[in-house]
mmCIF file of C-alpha atoms in Angstrom:
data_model
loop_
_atom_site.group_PDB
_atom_site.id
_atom_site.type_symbol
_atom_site.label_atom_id
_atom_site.label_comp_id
_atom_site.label_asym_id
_atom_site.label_seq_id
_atom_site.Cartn_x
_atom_site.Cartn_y
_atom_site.Cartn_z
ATOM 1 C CA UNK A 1 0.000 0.000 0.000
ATOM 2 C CA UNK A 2 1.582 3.457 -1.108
ATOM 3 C CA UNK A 3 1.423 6.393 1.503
ATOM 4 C CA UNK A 4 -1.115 8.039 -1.458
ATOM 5 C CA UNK A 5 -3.355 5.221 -1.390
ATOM 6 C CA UNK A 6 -3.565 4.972 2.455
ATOM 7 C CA UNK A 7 -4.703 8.320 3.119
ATOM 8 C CA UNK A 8 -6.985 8.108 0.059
ATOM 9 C CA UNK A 9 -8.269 4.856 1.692
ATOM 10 C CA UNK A 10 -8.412 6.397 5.735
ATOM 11 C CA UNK A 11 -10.234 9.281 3.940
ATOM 12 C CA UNK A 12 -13.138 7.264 2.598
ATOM 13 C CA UNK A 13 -13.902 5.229 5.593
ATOM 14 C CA UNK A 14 -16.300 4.933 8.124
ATOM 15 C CA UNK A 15 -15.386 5.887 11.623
ATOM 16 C CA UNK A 16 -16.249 2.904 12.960
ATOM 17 C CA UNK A 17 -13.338 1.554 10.342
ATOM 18 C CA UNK A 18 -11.364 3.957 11.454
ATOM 19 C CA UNK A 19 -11.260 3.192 14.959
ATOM 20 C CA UNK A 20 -9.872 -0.808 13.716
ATOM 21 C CA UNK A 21 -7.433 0.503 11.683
ATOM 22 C CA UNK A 22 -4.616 0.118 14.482
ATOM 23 C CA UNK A 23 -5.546 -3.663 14.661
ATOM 24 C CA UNK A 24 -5.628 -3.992 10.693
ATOM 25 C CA UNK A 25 -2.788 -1.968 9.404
ATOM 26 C CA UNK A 26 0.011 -3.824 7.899
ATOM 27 C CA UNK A 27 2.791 -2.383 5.908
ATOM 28 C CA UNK A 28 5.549 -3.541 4.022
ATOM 29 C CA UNK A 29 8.652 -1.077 4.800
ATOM 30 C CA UNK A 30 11.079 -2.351 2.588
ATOM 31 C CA UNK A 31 8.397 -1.837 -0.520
ATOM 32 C CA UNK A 32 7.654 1.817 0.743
ATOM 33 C CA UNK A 33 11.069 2.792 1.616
ATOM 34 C CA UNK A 34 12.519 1.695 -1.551
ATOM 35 C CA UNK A 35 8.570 3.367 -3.968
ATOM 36 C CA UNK A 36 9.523 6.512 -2.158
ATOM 37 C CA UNK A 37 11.866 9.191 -0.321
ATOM 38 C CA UNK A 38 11.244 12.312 1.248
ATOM 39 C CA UNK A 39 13.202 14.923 -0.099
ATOM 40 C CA UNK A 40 15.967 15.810 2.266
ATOM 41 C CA UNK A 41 15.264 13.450 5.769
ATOM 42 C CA UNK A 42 15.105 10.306 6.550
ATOM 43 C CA UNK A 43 15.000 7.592 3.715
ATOM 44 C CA UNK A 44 12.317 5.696 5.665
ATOM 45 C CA UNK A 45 9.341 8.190 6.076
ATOM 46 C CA UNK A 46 6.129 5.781 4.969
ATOM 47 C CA UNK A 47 2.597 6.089 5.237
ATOM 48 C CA UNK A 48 2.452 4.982 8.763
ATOM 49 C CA UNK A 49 3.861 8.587 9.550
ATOM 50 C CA UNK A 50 1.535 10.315 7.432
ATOM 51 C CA UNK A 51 -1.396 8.690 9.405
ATOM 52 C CA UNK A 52 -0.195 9.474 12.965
ATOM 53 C CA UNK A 53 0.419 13.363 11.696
ATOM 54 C CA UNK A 54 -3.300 13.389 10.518
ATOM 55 C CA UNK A 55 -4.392 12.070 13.882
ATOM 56 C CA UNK A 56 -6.058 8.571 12.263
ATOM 57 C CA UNK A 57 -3.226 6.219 14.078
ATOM 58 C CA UNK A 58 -1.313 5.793 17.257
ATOM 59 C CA UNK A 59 2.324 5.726 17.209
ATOM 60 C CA UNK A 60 2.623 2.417 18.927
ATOM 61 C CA UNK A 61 1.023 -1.073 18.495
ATOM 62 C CA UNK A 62 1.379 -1.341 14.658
ATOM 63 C CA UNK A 63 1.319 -4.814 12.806
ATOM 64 C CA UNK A 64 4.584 -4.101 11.081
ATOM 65 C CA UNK A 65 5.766 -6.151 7.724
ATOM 66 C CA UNK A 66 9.552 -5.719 7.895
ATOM 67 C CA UNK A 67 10.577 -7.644 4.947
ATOM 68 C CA UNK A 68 10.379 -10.977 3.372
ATOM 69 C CA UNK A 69 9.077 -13.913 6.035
ATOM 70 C CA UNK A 70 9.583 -11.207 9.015
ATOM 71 C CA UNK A 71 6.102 -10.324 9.854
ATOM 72 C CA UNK A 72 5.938 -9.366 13.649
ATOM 73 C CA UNK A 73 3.643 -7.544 16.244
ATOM 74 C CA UNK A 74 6.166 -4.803 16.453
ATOM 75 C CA UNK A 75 6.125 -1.359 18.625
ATOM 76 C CA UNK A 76 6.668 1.931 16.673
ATOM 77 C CA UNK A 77 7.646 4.898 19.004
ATOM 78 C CA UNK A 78 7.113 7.291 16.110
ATOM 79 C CA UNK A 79 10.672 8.488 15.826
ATOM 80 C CA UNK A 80 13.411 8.367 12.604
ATOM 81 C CA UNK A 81 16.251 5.901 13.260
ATOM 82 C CA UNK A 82 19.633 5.758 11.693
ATOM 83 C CA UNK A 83 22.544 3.468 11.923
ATOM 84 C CA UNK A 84 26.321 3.916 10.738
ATOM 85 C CA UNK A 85 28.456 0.961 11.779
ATOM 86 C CA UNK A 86 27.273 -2.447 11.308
ATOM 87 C CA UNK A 87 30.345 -4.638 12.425
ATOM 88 C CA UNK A 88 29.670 -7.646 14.167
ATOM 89 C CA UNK A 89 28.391 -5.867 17.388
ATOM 90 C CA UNK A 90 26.450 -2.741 15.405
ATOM 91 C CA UNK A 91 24.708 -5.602 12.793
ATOM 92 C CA UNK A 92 23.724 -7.287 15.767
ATOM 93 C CA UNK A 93 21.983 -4.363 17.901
ATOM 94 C CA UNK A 94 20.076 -2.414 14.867
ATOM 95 C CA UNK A 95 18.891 -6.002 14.295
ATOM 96 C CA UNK A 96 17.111 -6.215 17.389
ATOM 97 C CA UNK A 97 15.841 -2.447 16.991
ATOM 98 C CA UNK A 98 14.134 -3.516 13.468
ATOM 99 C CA UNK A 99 13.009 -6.430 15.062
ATOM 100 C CA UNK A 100 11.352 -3.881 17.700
ATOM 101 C CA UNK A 101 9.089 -2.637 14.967
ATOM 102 C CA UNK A 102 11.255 0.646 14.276
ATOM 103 C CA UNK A 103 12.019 1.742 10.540
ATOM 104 C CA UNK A 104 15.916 1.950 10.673
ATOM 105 C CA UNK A 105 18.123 3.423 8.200
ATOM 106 C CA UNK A 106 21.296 2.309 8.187
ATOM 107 C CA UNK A 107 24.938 3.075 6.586
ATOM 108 C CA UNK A 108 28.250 1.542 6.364
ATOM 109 C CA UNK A 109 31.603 1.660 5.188
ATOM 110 C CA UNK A 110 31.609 -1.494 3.560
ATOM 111 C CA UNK A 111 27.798 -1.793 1.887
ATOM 112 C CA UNK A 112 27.618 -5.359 1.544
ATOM 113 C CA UNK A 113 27.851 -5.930 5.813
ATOM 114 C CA UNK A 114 24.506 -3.313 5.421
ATOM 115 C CA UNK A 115 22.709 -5.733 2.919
ATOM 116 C CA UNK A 116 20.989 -8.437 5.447
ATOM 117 C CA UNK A 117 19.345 -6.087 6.928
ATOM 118 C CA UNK A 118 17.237 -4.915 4.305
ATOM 119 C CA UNK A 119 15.545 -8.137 4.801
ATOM 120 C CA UNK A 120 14.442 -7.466 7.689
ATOM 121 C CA UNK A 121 13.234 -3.780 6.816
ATOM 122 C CA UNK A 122 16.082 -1.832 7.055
ATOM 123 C CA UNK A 123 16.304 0.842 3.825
ATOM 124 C CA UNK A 124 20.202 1.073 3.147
ATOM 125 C CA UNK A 125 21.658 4.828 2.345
ATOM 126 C CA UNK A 126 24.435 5.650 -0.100
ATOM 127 C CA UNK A 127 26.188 8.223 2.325
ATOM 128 C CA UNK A 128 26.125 9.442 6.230
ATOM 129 C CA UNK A 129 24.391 12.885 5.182
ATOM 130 C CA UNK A 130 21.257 10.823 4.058
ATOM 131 C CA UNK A 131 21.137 9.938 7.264
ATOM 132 C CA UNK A 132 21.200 14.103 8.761
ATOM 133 C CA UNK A 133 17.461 14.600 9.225
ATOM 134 C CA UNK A 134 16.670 11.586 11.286
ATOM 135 C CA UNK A 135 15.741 11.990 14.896
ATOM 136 C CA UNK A 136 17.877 9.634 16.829
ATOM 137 C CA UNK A 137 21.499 8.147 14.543
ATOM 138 C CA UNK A 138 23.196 4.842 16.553
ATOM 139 C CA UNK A 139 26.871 4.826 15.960
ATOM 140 C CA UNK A 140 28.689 1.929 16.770
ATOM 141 C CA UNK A 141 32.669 1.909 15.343
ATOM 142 C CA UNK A 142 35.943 0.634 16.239
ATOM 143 C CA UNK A 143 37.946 3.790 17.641
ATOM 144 C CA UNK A 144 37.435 7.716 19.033
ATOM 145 C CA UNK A 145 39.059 8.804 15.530
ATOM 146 C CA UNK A 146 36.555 6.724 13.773
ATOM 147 C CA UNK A 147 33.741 8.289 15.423
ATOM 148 C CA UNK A 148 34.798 11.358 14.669
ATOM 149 C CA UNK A 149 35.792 10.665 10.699
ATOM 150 C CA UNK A 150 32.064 9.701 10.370
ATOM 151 C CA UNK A 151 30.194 12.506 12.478
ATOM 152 C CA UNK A 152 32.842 15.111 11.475
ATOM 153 C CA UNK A 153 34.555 14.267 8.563
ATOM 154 C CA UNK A 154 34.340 14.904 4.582
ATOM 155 C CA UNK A 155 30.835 13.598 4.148
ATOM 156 C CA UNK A 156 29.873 12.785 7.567
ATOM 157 C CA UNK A 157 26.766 12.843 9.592
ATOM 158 C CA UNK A 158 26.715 16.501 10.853
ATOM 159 C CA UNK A 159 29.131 18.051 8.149
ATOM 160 C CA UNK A 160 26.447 19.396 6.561
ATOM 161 C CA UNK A 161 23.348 21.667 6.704
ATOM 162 C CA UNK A 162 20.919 19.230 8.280
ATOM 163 C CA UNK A 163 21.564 17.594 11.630
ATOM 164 C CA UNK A 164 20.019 14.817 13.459
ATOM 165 C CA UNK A 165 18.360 15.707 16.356
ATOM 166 C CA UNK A 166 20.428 13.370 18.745
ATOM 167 C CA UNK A 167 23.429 11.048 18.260
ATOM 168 C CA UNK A 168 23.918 7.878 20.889
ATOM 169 C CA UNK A 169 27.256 6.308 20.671
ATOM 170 C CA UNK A 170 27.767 2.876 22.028
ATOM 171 C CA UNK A 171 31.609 2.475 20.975
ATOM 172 C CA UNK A 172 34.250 1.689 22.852
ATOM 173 C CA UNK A 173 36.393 5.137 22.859
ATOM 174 C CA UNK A 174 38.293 7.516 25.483
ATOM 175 C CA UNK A 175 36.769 10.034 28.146
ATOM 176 C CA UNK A 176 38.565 12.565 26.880
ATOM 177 C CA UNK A 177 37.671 12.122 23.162
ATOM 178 C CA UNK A 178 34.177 11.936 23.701
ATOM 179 C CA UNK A 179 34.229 15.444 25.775
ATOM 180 C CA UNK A 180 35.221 16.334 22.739
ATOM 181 C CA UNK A 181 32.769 14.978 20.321
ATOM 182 C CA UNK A 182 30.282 16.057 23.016
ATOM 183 C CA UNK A 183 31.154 19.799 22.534
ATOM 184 C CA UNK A 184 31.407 19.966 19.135
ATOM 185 C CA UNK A 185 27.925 18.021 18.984
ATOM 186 C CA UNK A 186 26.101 20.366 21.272
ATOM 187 C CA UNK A 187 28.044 23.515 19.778
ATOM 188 C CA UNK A 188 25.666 22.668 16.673
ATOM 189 C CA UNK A 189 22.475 21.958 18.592
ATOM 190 C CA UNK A 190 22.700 17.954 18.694
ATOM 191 C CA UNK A 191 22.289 16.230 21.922
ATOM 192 C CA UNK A 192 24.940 13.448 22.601
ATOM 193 C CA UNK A 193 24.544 10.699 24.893
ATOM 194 C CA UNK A 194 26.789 7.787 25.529
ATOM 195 C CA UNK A 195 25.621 4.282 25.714
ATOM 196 C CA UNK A 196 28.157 1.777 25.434
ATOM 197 C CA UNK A 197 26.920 -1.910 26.238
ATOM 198 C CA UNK A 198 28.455 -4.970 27.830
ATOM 199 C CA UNK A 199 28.029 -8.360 25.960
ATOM 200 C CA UNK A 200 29.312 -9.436 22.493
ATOM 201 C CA UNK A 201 27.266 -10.276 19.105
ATOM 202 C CA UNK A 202 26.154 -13.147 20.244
ATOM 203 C CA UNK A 203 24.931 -11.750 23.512
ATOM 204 C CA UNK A 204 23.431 -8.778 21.373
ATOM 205 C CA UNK A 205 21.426 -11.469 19.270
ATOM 206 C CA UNK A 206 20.079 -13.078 22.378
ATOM 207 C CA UNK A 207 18.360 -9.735 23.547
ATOM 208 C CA UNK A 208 21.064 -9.958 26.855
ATOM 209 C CA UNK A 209 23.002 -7.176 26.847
ATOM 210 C CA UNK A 210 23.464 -4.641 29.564
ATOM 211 C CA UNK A 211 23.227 -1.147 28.276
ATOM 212 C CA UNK A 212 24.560 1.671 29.863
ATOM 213 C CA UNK A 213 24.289 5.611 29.561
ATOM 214 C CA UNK A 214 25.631 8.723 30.449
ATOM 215 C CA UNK A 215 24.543 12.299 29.836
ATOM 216 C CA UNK A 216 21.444 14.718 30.291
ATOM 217 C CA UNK A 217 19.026 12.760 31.885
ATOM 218 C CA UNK A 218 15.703 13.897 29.625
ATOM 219 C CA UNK A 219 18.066 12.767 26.639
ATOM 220 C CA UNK A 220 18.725 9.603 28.043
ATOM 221 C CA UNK A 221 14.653 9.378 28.857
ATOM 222 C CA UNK A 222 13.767 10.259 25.696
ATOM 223 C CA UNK A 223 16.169 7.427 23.942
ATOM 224 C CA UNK A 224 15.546 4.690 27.182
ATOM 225 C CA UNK A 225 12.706 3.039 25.088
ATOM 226 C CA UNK A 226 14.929 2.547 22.246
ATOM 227 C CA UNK A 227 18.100 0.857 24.397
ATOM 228 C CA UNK A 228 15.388 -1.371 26.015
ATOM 229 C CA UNK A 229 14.785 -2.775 22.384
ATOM 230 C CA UNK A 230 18.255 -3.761 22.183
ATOM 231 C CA UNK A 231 19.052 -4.638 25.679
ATOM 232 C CA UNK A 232 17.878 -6.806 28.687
ATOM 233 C CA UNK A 233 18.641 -3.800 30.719
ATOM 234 C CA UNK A 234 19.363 -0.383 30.052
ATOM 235 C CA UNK A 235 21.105 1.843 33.231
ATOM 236 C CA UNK A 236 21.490 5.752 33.614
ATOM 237 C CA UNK A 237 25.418 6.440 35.105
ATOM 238 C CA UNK A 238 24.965 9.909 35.279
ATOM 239 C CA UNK A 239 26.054 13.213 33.332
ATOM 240 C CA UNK A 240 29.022 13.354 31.186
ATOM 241 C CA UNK A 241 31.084 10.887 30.093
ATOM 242 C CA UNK A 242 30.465 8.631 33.070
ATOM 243 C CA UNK A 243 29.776 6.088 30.715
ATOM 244 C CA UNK A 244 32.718 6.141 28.769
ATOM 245 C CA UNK A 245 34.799 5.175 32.647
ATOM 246 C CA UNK A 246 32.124 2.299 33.269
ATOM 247 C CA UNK A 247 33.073 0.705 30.029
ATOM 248 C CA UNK A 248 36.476 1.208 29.979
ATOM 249 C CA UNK A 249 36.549 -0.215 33.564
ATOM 250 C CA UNK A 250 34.600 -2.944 32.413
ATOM 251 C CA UNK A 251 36.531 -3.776 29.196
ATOM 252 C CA UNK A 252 39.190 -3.233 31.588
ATOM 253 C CA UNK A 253 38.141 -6.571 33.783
ATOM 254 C CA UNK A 254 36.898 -8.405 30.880
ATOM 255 C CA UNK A 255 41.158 -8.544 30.118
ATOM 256 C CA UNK A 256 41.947 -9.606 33.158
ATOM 257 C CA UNK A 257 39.269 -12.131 33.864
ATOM 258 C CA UNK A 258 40.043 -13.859 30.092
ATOM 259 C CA UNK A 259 43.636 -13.805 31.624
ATOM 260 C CA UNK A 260 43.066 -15.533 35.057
ATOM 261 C CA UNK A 261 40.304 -17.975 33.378
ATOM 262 C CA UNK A 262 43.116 -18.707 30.971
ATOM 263 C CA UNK A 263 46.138 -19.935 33.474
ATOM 264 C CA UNK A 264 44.191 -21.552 35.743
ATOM 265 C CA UNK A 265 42.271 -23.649 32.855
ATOM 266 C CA UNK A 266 45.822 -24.781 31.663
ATOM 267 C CA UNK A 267 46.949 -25.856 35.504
ATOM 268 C CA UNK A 268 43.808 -27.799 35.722
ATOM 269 C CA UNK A 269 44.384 -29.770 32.532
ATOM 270 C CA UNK A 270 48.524 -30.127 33.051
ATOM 271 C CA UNK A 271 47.466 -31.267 36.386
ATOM 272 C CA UNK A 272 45.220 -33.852 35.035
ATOM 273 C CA UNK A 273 41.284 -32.713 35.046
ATOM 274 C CA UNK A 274 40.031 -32.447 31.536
ATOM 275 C CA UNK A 275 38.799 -29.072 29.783
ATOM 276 C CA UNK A 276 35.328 -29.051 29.420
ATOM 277 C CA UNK A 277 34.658 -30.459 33.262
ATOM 278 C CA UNK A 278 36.890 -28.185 34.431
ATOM 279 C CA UNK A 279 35.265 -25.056 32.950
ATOM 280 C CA UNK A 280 32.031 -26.515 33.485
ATOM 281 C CA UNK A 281 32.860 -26.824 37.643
ATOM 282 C CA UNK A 282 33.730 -23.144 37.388
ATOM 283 C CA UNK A 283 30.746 -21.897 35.458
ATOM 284 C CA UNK A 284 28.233 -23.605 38.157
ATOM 285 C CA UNK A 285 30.839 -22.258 40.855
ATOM 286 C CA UNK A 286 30.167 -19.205 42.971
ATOM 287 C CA UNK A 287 32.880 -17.656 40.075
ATOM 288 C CA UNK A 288 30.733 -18.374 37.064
ATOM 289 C CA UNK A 289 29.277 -15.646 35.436
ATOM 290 C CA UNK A 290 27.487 -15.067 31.947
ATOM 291 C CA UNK A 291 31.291 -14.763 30.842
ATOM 292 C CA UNK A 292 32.385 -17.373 31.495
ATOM 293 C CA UNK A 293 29.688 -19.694 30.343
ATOM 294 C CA UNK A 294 29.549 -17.835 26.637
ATOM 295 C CA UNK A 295 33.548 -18.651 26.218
ATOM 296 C CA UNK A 296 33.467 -22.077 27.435
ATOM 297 C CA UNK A 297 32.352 -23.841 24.060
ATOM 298 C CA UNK A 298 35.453 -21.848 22.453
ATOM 299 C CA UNK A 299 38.030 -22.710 25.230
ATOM 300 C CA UNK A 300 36.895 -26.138 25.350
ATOM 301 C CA UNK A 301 36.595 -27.124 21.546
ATOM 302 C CA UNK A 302 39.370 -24.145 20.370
ATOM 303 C CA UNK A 303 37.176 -22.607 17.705
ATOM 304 C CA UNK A 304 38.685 -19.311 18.145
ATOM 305 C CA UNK A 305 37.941 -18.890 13.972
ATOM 306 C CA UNK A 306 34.615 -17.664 15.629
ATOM 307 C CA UNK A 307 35.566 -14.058 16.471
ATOM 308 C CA UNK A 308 33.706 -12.239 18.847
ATOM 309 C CA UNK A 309 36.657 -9.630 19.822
ATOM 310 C CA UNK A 310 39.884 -9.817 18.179
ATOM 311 C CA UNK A 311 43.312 -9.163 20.790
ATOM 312 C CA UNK A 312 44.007 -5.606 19.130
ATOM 313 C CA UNK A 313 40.465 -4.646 20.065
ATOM 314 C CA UNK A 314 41.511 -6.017 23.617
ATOM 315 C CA UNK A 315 44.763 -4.221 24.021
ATOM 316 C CA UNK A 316 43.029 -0.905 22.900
ATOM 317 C CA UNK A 317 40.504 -0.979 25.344
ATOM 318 C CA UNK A 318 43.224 -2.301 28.293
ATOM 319 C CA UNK A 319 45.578 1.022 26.773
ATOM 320 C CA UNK A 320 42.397 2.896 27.393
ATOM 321 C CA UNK A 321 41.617 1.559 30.785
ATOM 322 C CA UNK A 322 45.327 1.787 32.036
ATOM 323 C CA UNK A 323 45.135 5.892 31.015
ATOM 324 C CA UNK A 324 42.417 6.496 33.042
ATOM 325 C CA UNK A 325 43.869 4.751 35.733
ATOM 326 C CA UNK A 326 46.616 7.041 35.422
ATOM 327 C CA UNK A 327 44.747 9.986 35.496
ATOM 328 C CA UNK A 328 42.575 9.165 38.102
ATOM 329 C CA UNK A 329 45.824 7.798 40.362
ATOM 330 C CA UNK A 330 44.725 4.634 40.994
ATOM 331 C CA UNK A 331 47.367 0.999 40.899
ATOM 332 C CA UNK A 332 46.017 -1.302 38.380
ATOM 333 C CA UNK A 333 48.962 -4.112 38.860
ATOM 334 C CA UNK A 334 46.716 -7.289 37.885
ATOM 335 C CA UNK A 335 45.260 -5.284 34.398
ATOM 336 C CA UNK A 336 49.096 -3.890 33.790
ATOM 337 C CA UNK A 337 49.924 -7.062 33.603
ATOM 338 C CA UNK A 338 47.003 -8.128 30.826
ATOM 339 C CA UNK A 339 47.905 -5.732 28.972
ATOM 340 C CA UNK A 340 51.270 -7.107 28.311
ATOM 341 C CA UNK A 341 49.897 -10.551 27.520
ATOM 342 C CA UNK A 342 47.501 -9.098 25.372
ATOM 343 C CA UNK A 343 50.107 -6.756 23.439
ATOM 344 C CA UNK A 344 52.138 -10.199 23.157
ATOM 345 C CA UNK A 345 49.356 -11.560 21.323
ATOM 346 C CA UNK A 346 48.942 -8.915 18.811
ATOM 347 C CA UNK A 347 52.897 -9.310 18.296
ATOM 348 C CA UNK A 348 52.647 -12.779 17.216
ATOM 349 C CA UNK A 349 50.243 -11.757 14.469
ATOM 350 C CA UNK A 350 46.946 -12.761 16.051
ATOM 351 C CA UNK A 351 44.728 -10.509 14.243
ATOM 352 C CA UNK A 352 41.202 -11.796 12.358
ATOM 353 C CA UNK A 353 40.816 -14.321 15.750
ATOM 354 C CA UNK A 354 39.377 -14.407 19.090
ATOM 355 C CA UNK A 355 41.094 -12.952 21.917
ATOM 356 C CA UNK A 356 40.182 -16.328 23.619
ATOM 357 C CA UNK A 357 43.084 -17.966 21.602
ATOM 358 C CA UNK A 358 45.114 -16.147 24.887
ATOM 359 C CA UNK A 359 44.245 -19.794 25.855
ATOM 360 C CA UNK A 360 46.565 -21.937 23.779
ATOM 361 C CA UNK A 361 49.375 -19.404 24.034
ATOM 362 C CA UNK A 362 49.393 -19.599 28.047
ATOM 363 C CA UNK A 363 49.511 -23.181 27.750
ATOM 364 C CA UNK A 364 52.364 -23.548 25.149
ATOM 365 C CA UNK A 365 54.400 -21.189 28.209
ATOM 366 C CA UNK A 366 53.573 -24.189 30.444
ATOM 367 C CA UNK A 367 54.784 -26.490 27.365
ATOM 368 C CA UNK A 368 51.185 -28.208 27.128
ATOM 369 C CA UNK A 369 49.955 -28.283 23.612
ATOM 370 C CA UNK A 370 46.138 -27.998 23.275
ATOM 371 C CA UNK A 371 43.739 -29.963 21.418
ATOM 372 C CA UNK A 372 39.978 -29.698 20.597
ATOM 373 C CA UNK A 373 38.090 -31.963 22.768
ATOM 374 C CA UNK A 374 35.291 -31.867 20.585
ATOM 375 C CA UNK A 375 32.619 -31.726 23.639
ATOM 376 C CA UNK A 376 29.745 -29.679 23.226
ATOM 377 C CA UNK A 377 28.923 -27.426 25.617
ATOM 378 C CA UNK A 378 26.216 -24.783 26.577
ATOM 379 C CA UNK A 379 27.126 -21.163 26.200
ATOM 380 C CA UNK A 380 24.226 -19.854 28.430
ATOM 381 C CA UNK A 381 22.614 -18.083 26.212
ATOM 382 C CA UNK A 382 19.522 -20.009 24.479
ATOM 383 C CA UNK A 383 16.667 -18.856 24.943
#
C-alpha cells in the first residue's frame, strides 16, 4: 500500500473503520522505503507517519511487515532511526531495533555488511548525510578517531546543513575524546549521549546485553525506550562521560578475567582434570558468570575462527583503561599485567581471531599443547 493510497483509503472510511485501523494496518517497509523518499530526511518516512500526523493512528502497536518472512507484532515509538556501523556488534543491535518494529536506516563503510538487513526492513543509504534529518542516529565503530571521521569528517553525519536531532554512541572510545565529540555536537544543537553496552554479538542477538548511559538525563529518557529494544537492561550512570569510565573499567576486567580464566584452565588440565569439566565446575561455581559460560564452548573445543573480539580490540581498550587509571591515580597491577599478555598476542600476528586464543598461548608457556576436545557445551545463552 503506497502512503497516497492509504490516506486516500483512511479518507473514505467509516469511523467505525477507522477506529480498527490500528488492529488492521500492515505495511511492508522495505516496498515503501525503496517506492519513495522524502526529499531531504530520513529515507524511511512511509505512510504509517503520514497517518499518525493526521491524527487517524497511534504511534505504537502497529502490525509491522519488515521484509520478506519477518512479519511481527512490532512497537513503533514514532521516531526516525539511523545506523552507521554495522560490524559484528552494530549488525547485531540495529537487528534487534528492526526487530522492535522501528524503521531503521542504516549506513556503512563497507555496503555489503549493510545488505541483510534490508531483509528485515532496514532501507540502506548511499552516504552518512542521508542519514542528517533523522531523529535519533546509533553509531557503533571501532575507535574515538573513527567516530569522529564519520560525524565530522568529509561527508559525515553533521558536516552538513541538516543535523540529526540526537546522536547515541555505544563504541568503545576515550573520556577525553568523547568530551570532545560532546562539545562539538552540542556547539551545533545535537544532543549526545553515551551508551556503550556490555556483551558481544552473540549476547546482542540473544536480547542480553546490559546497556549503559551517560549524559542529560531527559536525553537519556527520551532514547531509554529505544536501548530497552536492544538490551535486557538499560542503566542511567549519570552526566558526562560517566559512561565512557564504566566501560572502559569494564573492558578493563573483561582482560583480566580472560587472563586468570586462561592460566588456571591450563593448571587444571597439566594437572590432570580435563577441559570441558573443568570449565564446566567453574561456570556452576560461585565464580561463574554469563562470561564465562559464553567462552566455554570456544576454550573447550578451540574454535577461536569464531571471532567475537579480536586481541588488538583487547589491548586498545586495556591502553584505554590503564590511562584512566593514570589519570585518576589509581594501581592497576593485575590489568598492567594483561595488557602485556595481550600486546604479546597482537605481536605474534593474532589478528582476524578471538582474543580467547590467549588460551593456547598460556599453555604452550607451560609447554602443554592444546587440542579440541570436541565436547559440546552450553554457552548460556539459548533462549
Amino acid at each position: 500500500m503506497t502512503p497516497e493510497r492509504a490516506k486516500a483509503t483512511v479518507a473514505d472510511s467509516s469511523s467505525a473503520w477507522r477506529s480498527q485501523l490500528p488492529q488492521v494496518l500492515m505495511f511492508s517497509m522495505g516496498r515503501l522505503c525503496r517506492g519513495g523518499r522524502r526529499a531531504g530526511g530520513c529515507p524511511f518516512f512511509s505512510a504509517h507517519e503520514k497517518l499518525i500526523s493526521a491524527g487517524f493512528l497511534e504511534p505504537r502497536q502497529v502490525l509491522l511487515h519488515t521484509g520478506p518472512g519477518h512479519k511481527k507484532q512490532g512497537t513503533s515509538m514514532g521516531k526516525r532511526i539511523g545506523w552507521i556501523g554495522l560490524g559484528r556488534m552494530g549488525e547485531a543491535m540495529a537487528k534487534r531495533l528492526i526487530k522492535a518494529g522501528n524503521e531503521v536506516s542504516v549506513w556503512n563503510r563497507t555496503a555489503s555488511k549493510a545488505a541483510p538487513l534490508a531483509e528485515y526492513g532496514a532501507t540502506i543509504v548511499g552516504s552518512k548525510q542521508d542519514l542528517a534529518s533523522c531523529d535519533i542516529v546509533f553509531t557503533m565503530v571501532s575507535t574515538t578517531d573513527d567516530l569522529k571521521q564519520v560525524l565530522f569528517g568529509e561527508g559525515g553525519l553533521v558536516a552538513g546543513t541538516a543535523k540529526p536531532k540526537v546522536v547515541v554512541d555505544s563504541s568503545s572510545i576515550s573520556q577525553e575524546g568523547s568530551a570532545d565529540i560532546r562539545a562539538r555536537l552540542e556547539a551545533m544543537g545535537v544532543g549526545y549521549l553515551c551508551s556503550p553496552v556490555s556483551g558481544n554479538a552473540k549476547v546482542a542477538k540473544a536480547g542480553k546485553l546490559l546497556q549503559v548511559a551517560s549524559g542529560p538525563k531527559a536525553l537519556y529518557t527520551e532514547v531509554e525506550p529505544y536501548l530497552q529494544a536492544m538490551a535486557r537492561k538499560v542503566m542511567w550512570v549519570g552526566e558526562g562521560e560517566l559512561a565512557r569510565i564504566w566501560k572502559i573499567a569494564h573492558n578493563t576486567m573483561f582482560g583480566v578475567i580472560i587472563q586468570n580464566l586462561c592460566e588456571i584452565t591450563v593448571l587444571a588440565e597439566k594437572a590432570g582434570i580435563p577441559r570441558h569439566i573443568f570449565l564446566e565446575s567453574i561456570n556452576d561455581s560461585v565464580l561463574g558468570s554469563m562470561y564465562t559460560r559464553y567462552k566455554t564452548p570456544m576454550l573447550t573445543n578451540l574454535t577461536f575462527d569464531q571471532v567475537t573480539f579480536t586481541p588488538k580490540l583487547l589491548l586498545k581498550d586495556m591502553d584505554l583503561g590503564l590511562g584512566a587509571a593514570r589519570a585518576h591515580g589509581v594501581a592497576m597491577p593485575a590489568a598492567a599485567a594483561t595488557r602485556e599478555s595481550v600486546a604479546r598476542l597482537v605481536g605474534r600476528g593474532h589478528e582476524d581471531i578471538d582474543f580467547a586464543v590467549l588460551l593456547v598461548e598460556t599453555a604452550k608457556d607451560a609447554g602443554l599443547e592444546l587440542k579440541p576436545e570436541n565436547v559440546k557445551m552450553s554457552d548460556g545463552l539459548e533462549s
